[in-house]
Amino acid sequence: MLMEHTLRVNGDEVWHDNSDGIIVSTPIGSSAYSMSAGGPVLFQDSAVFEIISVNSLDVTRRPIIVSNKSSIEIDDISARLHCEAILDGLDRYKVNKTVECTQFFPPAKIIRLKKDSTAISALAKKVHLAEELLSMPPSSKLLLKTLEYEGALTQKDLANKTLLPDRTVRLALSHLLKKGYVKKKVSIRDARQKIYEISRIE
């Protein structure tokens, strides 16, 4: 489903586009979804926002960088189904026609617990993770992708959804647990059941 929209920065129209969506990212968020959508990684002390039209029908469309003092307006939003504004992949808000983005004051204070928690170190970790994923057995990749889309599942649920043999699922889960990509916990509904979910990769 494509979303038609008009992007304005400080009141000036930048583009009118049809795409899967639009990402507005801070420097800290630039090494996450925006990077996978083709955006650059920004140094965390950069006073900018990054704007990316996701899978635009216009093949010449490129990400843009604007000052974080800019007023970003995504207007004239229309699609066959309703559109949502998603904040950090967690909070979802239904939108009708317009979304406005500005820097919030006062700024949030973030405590950095690790010395290497920079955009460059984050990028290096993602490259290393991508290399590991490429060498992963196909069954493990399938389970990881299933957990990503479906959320926490039991071993039986994984076998049913992937149509893999129970033994293959068991071995793939063992591999993912050993690598730290998946974690196992007791089901709240049934203490006899173990459920599996994707771990946060540090």
XYZ file of C-alpha atoms in Angstrom:
202
model
C 0.000 0.000 0.000
C 1.489 3.309 -1.092
C 1.146 6.562 0.794
C 0.831 9.766 -1.195
C 2.197 12.797 0.620
C 3.753 16.219 0.300
C 6.893 17.104 2.245
C 7.408 20.688 3.359
C 10.366 22.050 5.307
C 9.928 25.466 6.921
C 6.858 25.977 4.753
C 8.621 25.274 1.444
C 7.504 22.265 -0.585
C 10.364 19.807 -1.091
C 8.572 16.974 -2.878
C 5.243 15.363 -3.659
C 5.720 11.624 -3.543
C 4.212 8.148 -3.494
C 6.074 5.715 -1.262
C 5.708 3.089 1.460
C 6.146 5.814 4.056
C 8.512 8.494 5.262
C 11.136 8.398 8.011
C 12.212 11.409 10.052
C 15.255 10.444 12.096
C 17.537 12.015 14.675
C 21.280 11.294 14.550
C 20.901 8.643 17.267
C 18.226 6.871 15.240
C 20.133 7.125 11.964
C 21.891 3.779 12.469
C 18.575 1.939 12.832
C 15.605 1.731 10.443
C 16.643 4.816 8.490
C 19.971 3.185 7.625
C 18.233 0.031 6.391
C 16.021 2.270 4.226
C 19.076 3.761 2.521
C 19.846 6.735 4.738
C 23.319 7.779 5.907
C 24.631 7.247 9.432
C 24.925 10.584 11.233
C 27.339 11.480 14.004
C 25.397 11.816 17.235
C 26.489 15.398 17.878
C 25.110 16.571 14.509
C 22.383 19.205 14.848
C 20.258 17.787 12.033
C 17.266 15.656 11.085
C 17.314 13.034 8.352
C 14.289 12.560 6.058
C 13.849 9.450 3.917
C 11.029 8.513 1.557
C 10.795 4.720 1.888
C 10.670 2.783 -1.404
C 9.585 5.808 -3.395
C 8.134 5.328 -6.873
C 10.526 8.085 -7.941
C 13.838 6.257 -8.403
C 15.714 9.566 -8.204
C 14.399 10.305 -4.703
C 17.225 10.599 -2.187
C 17.365 11.153 1.593
C 17.784 14.753 2.690
C 19.393 16.329 5.746
C 17.904 19.436 7.366
C 18.701 21.498 10.440
C 17.133 20.243 13.653
C 15.658 23.713 14.037
C 13.537 23.070 10.937
C 9.789 22.597 10.944
C 9.016 19.417 8.997
C 5.496 18.947 7.684
C 4.190 15.811 5.976
C 0.938 16.981 4.430
C -1.800 15.829 2.050
C -1.418 12.260 3.334
C -3.636 9.774 1.552
C -3.699 6.007 1.103
C -6.168 3.201 0.462
C -5.996 2.259 4.146
C -5.349 4.452 7.178
C -1.809 5.645 7.876
C -0.006 5.687 11.207
C 2.774 7.715 12.779
C 5.088 5.258 14.563
C 7.487 6.569 17.208
C 10.602 4.462 17.828
C 8.734 1.376 16.636
C 6.564 1.391 19.765
C 3.889 4.073 19.921
C 1.400 4.221 17.050
C -0.945 7.089 16.244
C -3.511 7.153 13.471
C -3.087 10.176 11.211
C -5.594 11.770 8.896
C -3.872 14.324 6.702
C -0.894 16.034 8.319
C 2.056 15.200 10.583
C 4.352 17.939 11.897
C 7.827 17.278 13.313
C 9.901 19.759 15.301
C 12.629 19.550 17.881
C 11.270 19.280 21.408
C 12.479 21.571 24.166
C 13.973 20.929 26.601
C 15.979 18.127 24.952
C 15.999 14.657 26.503
C 19.070 13.780 28.549
C 20.528 10.398 27.581
C 22.998 8.531 29.772
C 25.659 6.721 27.778
C 26.674 3.581 29.653
C 29.253 2.294 27.191
C 32.248 4.167 25.880
C 31.854 2.711 22.391
C 28.162 3.560 21.999
C 28.665 5.875 19.034
C 27.157 5.890 15.572
C 30.356 4.448 14.110
C 30.561 1.620 16.659
C 26.870 0.894 16.105
C 27.493 0.669 12.362
C 30.434 -1.676 12.908
C 28.250 -3.929 15.051
C 25.529 -3.983 12.410
C 28.042 -4.932 9.716
C 29.346 -7.743 11.922
C 25.786 -8.895 12.612
C 24.967 -8.873 8.891
C 28.022 -11.037 8.182
C 26.928 -13.528 10.836
C 23.381 -13.616 9.481
C 24.666 -14.397 5.984
C 26.488 -17.474 7.270
C 23.525 -18.636 9.356
C 21.708 -21.877 8.368
C 18.506 -21.236 6.361
C 16.328 -22.782 9.073
C 17.741 -20.392 11.684
C 17.131 -17.423 9.382
C 13.537 -18.538 8.854
C 12.897 -18.876 12.588
C 14.469 -15.499 13.280
C 12.328 -13.817 10.620
C 9.201 -15.590 11.897
C 9.847 -14.375 15.446
C 10.471 -10.883 14.102
C 7.073 -10.772 12.388
C 4.982 -12.862 14.782
C 6.495 -12.031 18.166
C 7.119 -14.561 20.947
C 6.190 -18.153 20.021
C 6.505 -21.656 21.420
C 8.558 -24.316 19.662
C 5.332 -25.949 18.475
C 4.054 -22.622 17.116
C 7.306 -22.136 15.214
C 7.049 -25.598 13.690
C 3.456 -24.942 12.613
C 4.177 -21.539 11.098
C 7.407 -22.475 9.313
C 6.343 -26.041 8.358
C 9.785 -27.219 9.440
C 10.247 -30.620 11.143
C 10.330 -30.515 14.945
C 13.956 -31.670 15.001
C 15.004 -28.895 12.605
C 13.207 -26.289 14.712
C 14.856 -27.628 17.855
C 18.343 -27.494 16.322
C 17.758 -24.035 14.845
C 16.540 -22.706 18.197
C 19.590 -24.190 19.896
C 21.816 -22.367 17.401
C 19.982 -19.054 17.873
C 20.060 -19.365 21.668
C 23.787 -20.104 21.628
C 24.452 -17.057 19.432
C 22.279 -14.871 21.653
C 19.835 -13.884 18.897
C 16.908 -15.498 20.706
C 16.018 -15.836 24.371
C 13.824 -18.391 26.102
C 11.412 -17.742 28.939
C 8.526 -19.412 30.720
C 5.053 -18.722 29.369
C 2.866 -16.686 31.711
C -0.210 -18.621 30.594
C 1.318 -22.069 31.046
C 4.442 -22.557 33.166
C 5.105 -25.860 31.382
C 5.536 -24.036 28.083
C 8.695 -22.268 26.951
C 8.369 -19.339 24.579
C 11.056 -17.848 22.373
C 11.556 -14.253 21.349
C 14.204 -12.155 19.655
C 16.892 -10.782 21.948
C 18.015 -7.181 21.823
C 21.361 -7.314 20.051
C 23.936 -5.164 21.866
